[in-house]
XYZ file of C-alpha atoms in Angstrom:
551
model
C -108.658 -185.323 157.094
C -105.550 -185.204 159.564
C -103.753 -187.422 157.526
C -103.592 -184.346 155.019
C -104.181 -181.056 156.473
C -102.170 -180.999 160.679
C -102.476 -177.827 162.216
C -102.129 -176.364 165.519
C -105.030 -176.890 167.805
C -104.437 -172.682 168.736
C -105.072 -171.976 164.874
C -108.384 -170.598 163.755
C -109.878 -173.071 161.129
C -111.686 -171.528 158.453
C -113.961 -173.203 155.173
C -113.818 -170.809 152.806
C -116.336 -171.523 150.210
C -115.986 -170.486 146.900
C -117.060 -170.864 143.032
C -113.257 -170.685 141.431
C -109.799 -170.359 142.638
C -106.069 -169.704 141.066
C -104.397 -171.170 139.623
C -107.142 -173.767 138.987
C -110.500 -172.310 137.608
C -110.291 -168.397 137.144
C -112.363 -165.783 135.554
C -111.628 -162.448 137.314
C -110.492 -161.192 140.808
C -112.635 -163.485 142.464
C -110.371 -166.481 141.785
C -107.184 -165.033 142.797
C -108.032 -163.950 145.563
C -109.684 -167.465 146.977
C -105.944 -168.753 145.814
C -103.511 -166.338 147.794
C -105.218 -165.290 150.660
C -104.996 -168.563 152.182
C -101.604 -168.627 152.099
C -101.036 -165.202 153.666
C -103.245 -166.413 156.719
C -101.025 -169.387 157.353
C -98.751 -166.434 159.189
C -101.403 -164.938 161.307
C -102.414 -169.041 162.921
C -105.605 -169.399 160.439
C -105.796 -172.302 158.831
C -107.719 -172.233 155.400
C -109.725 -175.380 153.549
C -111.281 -174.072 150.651
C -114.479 -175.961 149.454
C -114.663 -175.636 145.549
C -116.945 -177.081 142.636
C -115.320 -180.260 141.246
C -114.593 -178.814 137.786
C -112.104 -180.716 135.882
C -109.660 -178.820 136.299
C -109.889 -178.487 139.943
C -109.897 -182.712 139.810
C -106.867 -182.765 137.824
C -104.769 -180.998 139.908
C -105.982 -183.134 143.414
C -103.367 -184.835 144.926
C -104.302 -188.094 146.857
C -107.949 -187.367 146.854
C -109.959 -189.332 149.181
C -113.838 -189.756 149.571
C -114.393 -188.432 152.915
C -118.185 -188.419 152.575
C -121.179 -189.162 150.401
C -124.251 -186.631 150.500
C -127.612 -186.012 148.881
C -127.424 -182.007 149.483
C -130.448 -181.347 147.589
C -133.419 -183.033 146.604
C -132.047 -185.840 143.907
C -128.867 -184.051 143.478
C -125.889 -187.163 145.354
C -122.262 -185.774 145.621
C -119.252 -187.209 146.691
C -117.218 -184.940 149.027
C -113.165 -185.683 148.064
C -110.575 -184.665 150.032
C -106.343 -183.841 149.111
C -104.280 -180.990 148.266
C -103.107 -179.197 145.128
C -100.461 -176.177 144.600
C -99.965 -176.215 148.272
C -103.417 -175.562 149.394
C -105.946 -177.726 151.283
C -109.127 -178.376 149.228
C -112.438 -180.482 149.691
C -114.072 -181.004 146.611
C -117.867 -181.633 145.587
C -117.646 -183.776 143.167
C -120.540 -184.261 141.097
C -119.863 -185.128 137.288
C -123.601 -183.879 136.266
C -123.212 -180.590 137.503
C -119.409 -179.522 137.773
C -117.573 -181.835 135.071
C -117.577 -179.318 132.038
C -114.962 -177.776 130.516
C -114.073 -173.952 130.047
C -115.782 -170.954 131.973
C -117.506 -172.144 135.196
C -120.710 -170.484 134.967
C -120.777 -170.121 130.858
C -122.028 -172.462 128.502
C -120.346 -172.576 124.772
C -122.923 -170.452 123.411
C -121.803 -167.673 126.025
C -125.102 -167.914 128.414
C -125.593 -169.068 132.002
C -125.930 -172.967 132.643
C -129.560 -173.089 132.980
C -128.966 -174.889 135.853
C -126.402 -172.610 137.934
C -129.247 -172.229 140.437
C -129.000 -175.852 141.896
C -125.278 -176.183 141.138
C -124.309 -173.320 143.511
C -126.977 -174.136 145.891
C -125.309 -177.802 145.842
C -121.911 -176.432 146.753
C -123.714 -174.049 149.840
C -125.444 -176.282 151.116
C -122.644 -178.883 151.015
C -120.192 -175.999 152.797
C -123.863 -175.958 155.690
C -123.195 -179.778 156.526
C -120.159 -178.783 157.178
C -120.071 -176.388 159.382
C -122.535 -178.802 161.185
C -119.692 -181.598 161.801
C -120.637 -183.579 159.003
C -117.428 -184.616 158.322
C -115.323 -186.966 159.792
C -112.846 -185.009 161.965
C -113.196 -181.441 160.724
C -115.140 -178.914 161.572
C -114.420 -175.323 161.019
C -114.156 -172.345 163.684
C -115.591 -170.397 160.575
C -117.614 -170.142 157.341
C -115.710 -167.321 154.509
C -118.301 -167.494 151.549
C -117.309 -165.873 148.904
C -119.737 -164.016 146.198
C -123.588 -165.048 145.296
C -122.187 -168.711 144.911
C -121.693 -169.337 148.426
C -124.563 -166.677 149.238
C -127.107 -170.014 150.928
C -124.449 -171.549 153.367
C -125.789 -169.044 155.732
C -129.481 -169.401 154.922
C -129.002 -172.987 155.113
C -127.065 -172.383 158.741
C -130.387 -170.326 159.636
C -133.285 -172.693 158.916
C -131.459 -175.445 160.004
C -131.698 -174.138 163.389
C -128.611 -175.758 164.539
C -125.381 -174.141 166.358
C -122.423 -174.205 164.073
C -120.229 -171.755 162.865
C -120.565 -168.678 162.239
C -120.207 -166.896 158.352
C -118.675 -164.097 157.254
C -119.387 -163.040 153.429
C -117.584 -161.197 151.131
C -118.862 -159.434 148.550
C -116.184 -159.196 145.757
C -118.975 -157.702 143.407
C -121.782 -156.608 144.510
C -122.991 -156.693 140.580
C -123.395 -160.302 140.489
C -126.033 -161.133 142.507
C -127.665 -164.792 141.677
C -131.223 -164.139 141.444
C -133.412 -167.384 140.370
C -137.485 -167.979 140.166
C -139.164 -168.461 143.156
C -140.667 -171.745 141.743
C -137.096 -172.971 142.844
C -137.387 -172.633 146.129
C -138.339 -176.472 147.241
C -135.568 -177.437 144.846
C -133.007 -175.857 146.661
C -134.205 -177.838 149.595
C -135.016 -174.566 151.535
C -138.739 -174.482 153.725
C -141.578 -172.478 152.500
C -141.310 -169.982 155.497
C -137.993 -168.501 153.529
C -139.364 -166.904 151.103
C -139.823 -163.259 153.127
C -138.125 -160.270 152.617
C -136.780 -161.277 155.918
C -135.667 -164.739 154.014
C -134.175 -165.278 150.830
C -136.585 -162.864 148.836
C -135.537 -160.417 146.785
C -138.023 -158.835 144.367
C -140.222 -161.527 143.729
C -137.037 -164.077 142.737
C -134.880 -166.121 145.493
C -131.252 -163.882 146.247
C -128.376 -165.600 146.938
C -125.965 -162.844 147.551
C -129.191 -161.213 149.447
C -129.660 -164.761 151.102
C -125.825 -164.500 152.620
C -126.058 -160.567 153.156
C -128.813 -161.182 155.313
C -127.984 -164.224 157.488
C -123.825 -163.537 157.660
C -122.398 -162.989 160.959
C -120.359 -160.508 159.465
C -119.890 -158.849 155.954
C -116.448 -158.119 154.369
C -115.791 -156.249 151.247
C -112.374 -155.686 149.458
C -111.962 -151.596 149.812
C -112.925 -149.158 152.389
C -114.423 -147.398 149.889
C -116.408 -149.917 148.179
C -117.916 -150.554 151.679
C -118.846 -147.099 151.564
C -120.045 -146.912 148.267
C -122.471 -149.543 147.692
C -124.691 -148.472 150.671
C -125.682 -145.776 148.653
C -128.657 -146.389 146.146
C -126.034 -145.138 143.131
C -124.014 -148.295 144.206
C -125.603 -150.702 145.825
C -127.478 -152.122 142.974
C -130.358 -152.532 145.096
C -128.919 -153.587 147.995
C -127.655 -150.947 149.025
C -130.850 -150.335 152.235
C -129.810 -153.772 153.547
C -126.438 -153.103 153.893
C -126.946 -150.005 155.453
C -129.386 -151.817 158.231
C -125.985 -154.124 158.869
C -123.281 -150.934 158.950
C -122.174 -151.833 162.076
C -120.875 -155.528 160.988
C -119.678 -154.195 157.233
C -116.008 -153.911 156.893
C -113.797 -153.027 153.873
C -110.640 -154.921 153.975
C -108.324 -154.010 150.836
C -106.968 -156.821 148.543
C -103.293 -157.999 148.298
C -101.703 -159.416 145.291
C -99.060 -162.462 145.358
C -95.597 -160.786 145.224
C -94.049 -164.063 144.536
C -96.216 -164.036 141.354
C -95.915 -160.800 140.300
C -92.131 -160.327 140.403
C -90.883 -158.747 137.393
C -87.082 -160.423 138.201
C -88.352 -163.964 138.323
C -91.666 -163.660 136.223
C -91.169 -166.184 133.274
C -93.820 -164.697 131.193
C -91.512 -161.361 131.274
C -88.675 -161.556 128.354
C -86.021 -159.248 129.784
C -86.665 -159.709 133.827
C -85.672 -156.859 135.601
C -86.044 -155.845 139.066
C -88.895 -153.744 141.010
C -87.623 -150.087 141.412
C -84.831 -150.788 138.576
C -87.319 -149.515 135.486
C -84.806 -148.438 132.891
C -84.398 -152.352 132.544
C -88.280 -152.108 131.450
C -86.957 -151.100 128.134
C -86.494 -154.056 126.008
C -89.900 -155.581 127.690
C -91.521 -152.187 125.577
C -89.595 -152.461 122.277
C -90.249 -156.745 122.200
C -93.982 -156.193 123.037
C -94.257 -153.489 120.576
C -92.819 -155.804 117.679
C -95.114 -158.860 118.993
C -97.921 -156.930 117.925
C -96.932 -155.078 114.854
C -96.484 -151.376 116.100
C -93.805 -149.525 115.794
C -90.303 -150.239 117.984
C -90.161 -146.363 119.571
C -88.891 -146.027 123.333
C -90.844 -142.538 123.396
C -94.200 -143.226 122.518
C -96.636 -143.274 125.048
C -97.328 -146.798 125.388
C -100.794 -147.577 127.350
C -102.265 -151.104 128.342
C -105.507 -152.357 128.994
C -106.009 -155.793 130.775
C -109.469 -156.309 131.289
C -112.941 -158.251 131.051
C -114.436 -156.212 128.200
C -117.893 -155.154 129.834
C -119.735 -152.217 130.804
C -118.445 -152.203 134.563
C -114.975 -151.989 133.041
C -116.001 -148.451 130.920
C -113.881 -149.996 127.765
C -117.230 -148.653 125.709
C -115.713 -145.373 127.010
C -112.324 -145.672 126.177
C -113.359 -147.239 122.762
C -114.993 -143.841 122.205
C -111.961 -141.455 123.004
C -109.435 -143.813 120.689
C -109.619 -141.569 117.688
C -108.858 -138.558 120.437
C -106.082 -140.218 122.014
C -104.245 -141.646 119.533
C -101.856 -139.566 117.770
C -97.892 -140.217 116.608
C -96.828 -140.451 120.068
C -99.341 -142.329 121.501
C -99.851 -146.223 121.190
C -102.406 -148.244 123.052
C -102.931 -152.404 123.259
C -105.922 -154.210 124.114
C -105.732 -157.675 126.075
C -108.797 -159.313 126.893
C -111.980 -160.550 126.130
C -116.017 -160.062 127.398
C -119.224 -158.721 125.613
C -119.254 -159.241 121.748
C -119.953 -155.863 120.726
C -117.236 -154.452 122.775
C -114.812 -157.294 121.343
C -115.919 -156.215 117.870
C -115.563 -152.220 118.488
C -111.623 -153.279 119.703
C -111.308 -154.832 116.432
C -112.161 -152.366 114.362
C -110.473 -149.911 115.834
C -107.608 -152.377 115.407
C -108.090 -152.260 111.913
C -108.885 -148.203 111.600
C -105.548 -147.223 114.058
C -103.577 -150.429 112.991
C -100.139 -148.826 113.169
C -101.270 -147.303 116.511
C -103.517 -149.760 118.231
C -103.465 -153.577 118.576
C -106.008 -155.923 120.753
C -105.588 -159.385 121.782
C -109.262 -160.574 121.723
C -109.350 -163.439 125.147
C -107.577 -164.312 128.140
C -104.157 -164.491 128.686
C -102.339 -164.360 131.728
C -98.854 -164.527 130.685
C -99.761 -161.750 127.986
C -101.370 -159.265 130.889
C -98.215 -160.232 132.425
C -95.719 -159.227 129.329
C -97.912 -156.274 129.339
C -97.860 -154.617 132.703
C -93.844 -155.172 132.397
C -94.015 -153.373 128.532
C -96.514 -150.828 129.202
C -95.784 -147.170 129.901
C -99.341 -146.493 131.492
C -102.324 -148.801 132.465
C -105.706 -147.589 131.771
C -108.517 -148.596 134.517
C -111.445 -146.416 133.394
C -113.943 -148.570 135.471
C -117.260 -147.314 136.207
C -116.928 -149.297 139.517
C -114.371 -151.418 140.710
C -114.705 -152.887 143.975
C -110.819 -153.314 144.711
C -109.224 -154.036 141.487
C -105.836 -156.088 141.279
C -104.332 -154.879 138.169
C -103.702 -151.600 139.577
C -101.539 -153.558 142.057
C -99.767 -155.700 139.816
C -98.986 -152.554 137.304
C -97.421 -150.237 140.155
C -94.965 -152.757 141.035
C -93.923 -153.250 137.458
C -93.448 -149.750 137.081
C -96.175 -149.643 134.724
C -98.520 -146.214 135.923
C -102.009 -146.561 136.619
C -104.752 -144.155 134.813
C -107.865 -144.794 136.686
C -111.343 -143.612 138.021
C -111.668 -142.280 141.239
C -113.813 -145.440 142.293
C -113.608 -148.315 145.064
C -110.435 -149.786 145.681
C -108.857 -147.337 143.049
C -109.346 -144.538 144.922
C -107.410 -146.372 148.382
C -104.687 -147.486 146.232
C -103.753 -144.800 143.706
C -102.561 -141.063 144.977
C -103.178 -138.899 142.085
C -100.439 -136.964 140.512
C -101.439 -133.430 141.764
C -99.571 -130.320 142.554
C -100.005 -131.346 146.091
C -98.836 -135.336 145.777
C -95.913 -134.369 143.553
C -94.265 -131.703 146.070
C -94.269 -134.193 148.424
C -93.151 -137.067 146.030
C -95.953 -139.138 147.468
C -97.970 -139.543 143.765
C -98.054 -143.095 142.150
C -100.548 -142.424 139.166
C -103.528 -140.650 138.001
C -106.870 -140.621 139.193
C -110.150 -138.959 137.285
C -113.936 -138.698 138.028
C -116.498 -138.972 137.239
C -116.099 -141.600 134.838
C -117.091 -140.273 131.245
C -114.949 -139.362 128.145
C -113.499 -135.977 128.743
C -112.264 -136.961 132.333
C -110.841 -139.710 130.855
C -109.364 -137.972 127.565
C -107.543 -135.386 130.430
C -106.181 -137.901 132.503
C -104.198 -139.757 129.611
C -103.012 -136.098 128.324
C -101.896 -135.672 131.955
C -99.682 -139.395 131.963
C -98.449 -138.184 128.446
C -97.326 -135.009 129.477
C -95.540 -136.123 132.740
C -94.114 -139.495 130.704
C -92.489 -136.771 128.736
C -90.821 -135.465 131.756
C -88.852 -138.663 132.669
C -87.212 -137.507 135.946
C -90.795 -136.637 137.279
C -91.700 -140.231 135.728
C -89.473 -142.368 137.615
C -90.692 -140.535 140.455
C -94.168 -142.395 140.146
C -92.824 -145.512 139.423
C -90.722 -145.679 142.490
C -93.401 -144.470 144.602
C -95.590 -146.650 142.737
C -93.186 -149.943 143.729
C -92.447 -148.816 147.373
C -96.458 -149.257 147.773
C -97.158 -152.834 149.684
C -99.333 -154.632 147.829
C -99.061 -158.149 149.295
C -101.411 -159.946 151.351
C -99.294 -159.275 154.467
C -100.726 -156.511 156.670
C -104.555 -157.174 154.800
C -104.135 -160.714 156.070
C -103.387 -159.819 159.658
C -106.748 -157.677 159.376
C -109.002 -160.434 157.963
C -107.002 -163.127 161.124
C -108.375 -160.066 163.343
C -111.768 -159.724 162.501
C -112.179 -163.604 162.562
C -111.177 -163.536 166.290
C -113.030 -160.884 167.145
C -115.998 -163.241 165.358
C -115.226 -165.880 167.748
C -115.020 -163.768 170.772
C -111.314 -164.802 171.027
C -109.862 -161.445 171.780
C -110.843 -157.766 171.458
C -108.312 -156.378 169.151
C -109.363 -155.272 166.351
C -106.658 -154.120 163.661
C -106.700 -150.589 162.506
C -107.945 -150.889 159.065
C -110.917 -152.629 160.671
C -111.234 -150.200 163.309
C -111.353 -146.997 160.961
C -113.958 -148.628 157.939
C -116.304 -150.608 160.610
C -119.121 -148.097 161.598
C -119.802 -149.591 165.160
C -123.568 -150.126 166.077
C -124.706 -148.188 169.390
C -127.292 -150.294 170.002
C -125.232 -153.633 170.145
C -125.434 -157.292 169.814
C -127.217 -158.895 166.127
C -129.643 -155.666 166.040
C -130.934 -155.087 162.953
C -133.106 -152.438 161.204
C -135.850 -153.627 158.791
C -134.424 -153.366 155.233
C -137.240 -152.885 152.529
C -136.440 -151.629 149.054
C -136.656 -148.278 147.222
C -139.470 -146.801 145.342
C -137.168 -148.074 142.135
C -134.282 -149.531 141.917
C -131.758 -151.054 138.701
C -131.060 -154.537 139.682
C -129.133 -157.100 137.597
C -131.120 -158.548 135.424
C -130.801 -162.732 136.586
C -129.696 -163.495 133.126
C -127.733 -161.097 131.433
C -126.422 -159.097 134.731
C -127.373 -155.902 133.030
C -129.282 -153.216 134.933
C -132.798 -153.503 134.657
C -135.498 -150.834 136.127
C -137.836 -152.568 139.050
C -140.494 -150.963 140.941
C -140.994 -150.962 144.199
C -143.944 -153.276 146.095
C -145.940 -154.122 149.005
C -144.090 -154.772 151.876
C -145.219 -158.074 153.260
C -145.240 -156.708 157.044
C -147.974 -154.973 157.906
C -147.569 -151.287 159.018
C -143.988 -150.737 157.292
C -143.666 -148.187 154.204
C -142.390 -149.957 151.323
C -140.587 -146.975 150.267
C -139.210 -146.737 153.698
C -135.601 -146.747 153.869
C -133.304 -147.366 157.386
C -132.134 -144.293 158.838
């Protein structure tokens, strides 16, 4: 290990464990996050090895890899644990060709559904991130466990029954949405004892919980807004687990997400024709008229030109935008579509395509370089989300001067200042904000960007305030390198992000309230991830309500 990753014996070191990772394996937020963050800590004295799947890709890009270890983490599952680098970062790998060598999306088969067998592969990779934590490799072990998502959701449980010291985990939720539920019938296959299975365990509704697993047994619980911290311990939110979360308030923090600026630079960005520099927007212009003849619509520097870079689901609302096209669209009003997700919402962009073609255009999958072109082309991006915890696109539009029209929601809400009476006079506005999510609010909010776009002095106005907001990873970083030494008991100091979101327990220490669900609840469904209705039942401890919730 020291022959590839020397640090300071004063620096914090941290495993964070997690299912992808930019610029290797990436599907959404998740992964760049995982692949900047660590980079940003280097400044604050943590030192980050991230512990990923050995997908192919993730193999490719290892430099020097070396076998540090050979485990059997599950019951006839045997792994090789590689060690190197790759774009700068320090990785250990679990390689395990049966469950991690396949091509394309990491959790997707080619017919679009889960790998039956996601259960044991993400169990694999926790309970290979538990061993460790424990010392079980030669000359490293971490200060810290970050788990990231349901994937890394066991390492704690695992931590927990195996009744050993090691270190201790913080989770973060990057959507509480995806949740990993799998049968019970699983339970000895994922190597965990029969005494787990409690609603004080890894239980959750009759199935076994991974994100519940980790929510439960973390030391501490990050999320990536203040006000997605907020918002999903309320039953509207917290798809379920929102009365758990509650019970842990006083070790739930919101820390906001940062983007890469080095990345998202609109001067050095190769993916951007005519580079151009933040705050220096007129220079935007040929970006609009080139992207505007790459997809057939017509070459006008006043049209209203809106975006939308996004996973076509539900979550996203793009069922509501597809609604208000035929309201929104008129002779100065274009829109493009980059992305790719459910089928019927893919097919609805199409048509539309076809129905508004001199108007609207979609790119149907994932591009980054085109989300890139976009955000630099763009007039206005549209975020109509029905929940976003953080959001990054937001981020990366602001600083290339490209407006943000989004719900009032989660990490929107902390990083958008909507363009009222109020936020104009004091030339503090940097886009527009609507709620609650449905088409009229929606429908209002893009007449709103039209009419100011139309004023172009008040325009630039949001676009510089937009660029002057900070959206790396610096100050977010120094939060996170806070909170993990106040974790440790190294010092007291707590940042003041941390200090304001972190509602502080009067009672002390580890206490904990019993959490026991609602009367009904709409969970995930374990396959699909759509919300399905679930009564409540019996609470397994004698003399507690099941409909009980924690005050």
């Amino acid at each position: 290990m020291d022959r590839h990753h020397q640090v300071p014996s004063s620096s914090v070191q941290v495993l964070s464990v997690a299912s992808e990772m930019f610029p290797f394996v990436k599907t959404g937020g998740l992964g760049d996050v995982v692949g900047s963050l660590p980079v940003a800590l280097r400044a604050e004295g943590v030192a980050v090895t991230t512990l990923l799947p050995g997908y192919p890709a993730v193999l490719d890009a290892l430099e020097g890899p070396v076998r540090v270890a050979e485990m059997t983490p599950l019951p006839g599952v045997e792994i090789a644990l590689l060690e190197g680098t790759a774009a700068g970062h320090h990785l250990l790998v679990v390689d395990s060709p049966a469950l991690f060598r396949r091509k394309g999306n990491p959790y997707l088969g080619p017919d679009g559904a889960d790998w039956p067998d996601n259960g044991v592969r993400f169990a694999t990779l926790s309970r290979v991130a538990a061993t460790i934590a424990q010392g079980g490799v030669p000359a490293y072990r971490p200060d810290l466990v970050l788990a990231h998502d349901w994937q890394a959701g066991l390492a704690a449980a695992y931590l927990h029954y195996d009744g050993h010291p090691a270190a201790p985990v913080v989770h973060t939720i990057h959507n509480i949405a995806f949740q990993g539920r799998f049968p019970a019938q699983d339970l000895e296959r994922f190597g965990l004892p029969p005494h787990a299975f409690a609603m004080d365990g890894v239980e959750y509704h009759g199935d076994i919980g991974f994100l519940k697993a980790g929510l439960h047994f973390a030391t501490w619980i990050t999320t990536v807004s203040p006000t997605y911290a907020r918002e999903i311990q309320k039953p509207e939110w917290g798809m379920g687990l929102d009365g758990l979360l509650r019970s842990r308030s006083d070790r739930l923090v919101g820390i906001l997400n940062g983007i890469d600026t080095d990345d998202w630079n609109p001067a050095t960005d190769p993916a951007v024709l005519f580079p151009y520099h933040v705050g220096d927007f007129r220079a935007r212009r040929p970006n609009k008229r080139a992207f505007q003849a790459e997809f057939g619509l017509r070459q006008d520097p006043d049209v209203f030109l809106l975006g939308l870079v996004s996973r076509l689901t539900g979550q996203k609302g793009v069922d509501i935008l597809a609604d208000v096209v035929p309201r929104i669209l008129d002779d100065r009003t274009q829109l493009v579509v980059v992305g790719s997700g459910e089928a019927a919402m893919e097919q609805a962009f199409v048509r539309l395509s076809r129905r508004f073609s001199d108007r609207l255009a979609c790119h149907i999958g994932y591009s980054e370089q085109l989300g890139h072109r976009l955000q630099a082309a763009a007039d206005s991006l549209l975020i109509p989300s029905r929940f976003e915890p953080c959001g990054l696109t937001q981020l990366c539009a602001s600083r290339y001067g490209c407006v943000p029209i989004a719900s009032r929601v989660g990490g929107l809400a902390d990083t958008i200042i909507d363009a009222n009476a109020a936020a104009m006079a004091c030339d503090a506005a940097t886009g527009f904000l609507f709620f609650p999510t449905d088409p009229d609010t929606l429908v209002a909010a893009i007449q709103r960007g039209g009419a100011m776009f139309r004023d172009p002095d008040r325009w630039s106005h949001l676009q510089r305030n937009g660029a002057r907001y900070d959206v790396s990873w610096g100050h977010k970083a120094r939060e996170y390198a806070q909170l993990f030494r106040r974790v440790l008991g190294r010092n007291d100091a707590v940042s003041p992000g941390v200090e304001k979101d972190v509602l502080l327990s009067r009672r002390g220490g580890h206490g904990r309230r019993p959490w026991l669900p609602g009367p009904g609840v709409d969970l995930p469904s374990p396959r699909t991830g759509r919300l399905v209705r679930h009564a409540a039942r019996r609470s397994r401890v004698r003399g507690h309500d099941p409909h009980a919730r924690p005050h």
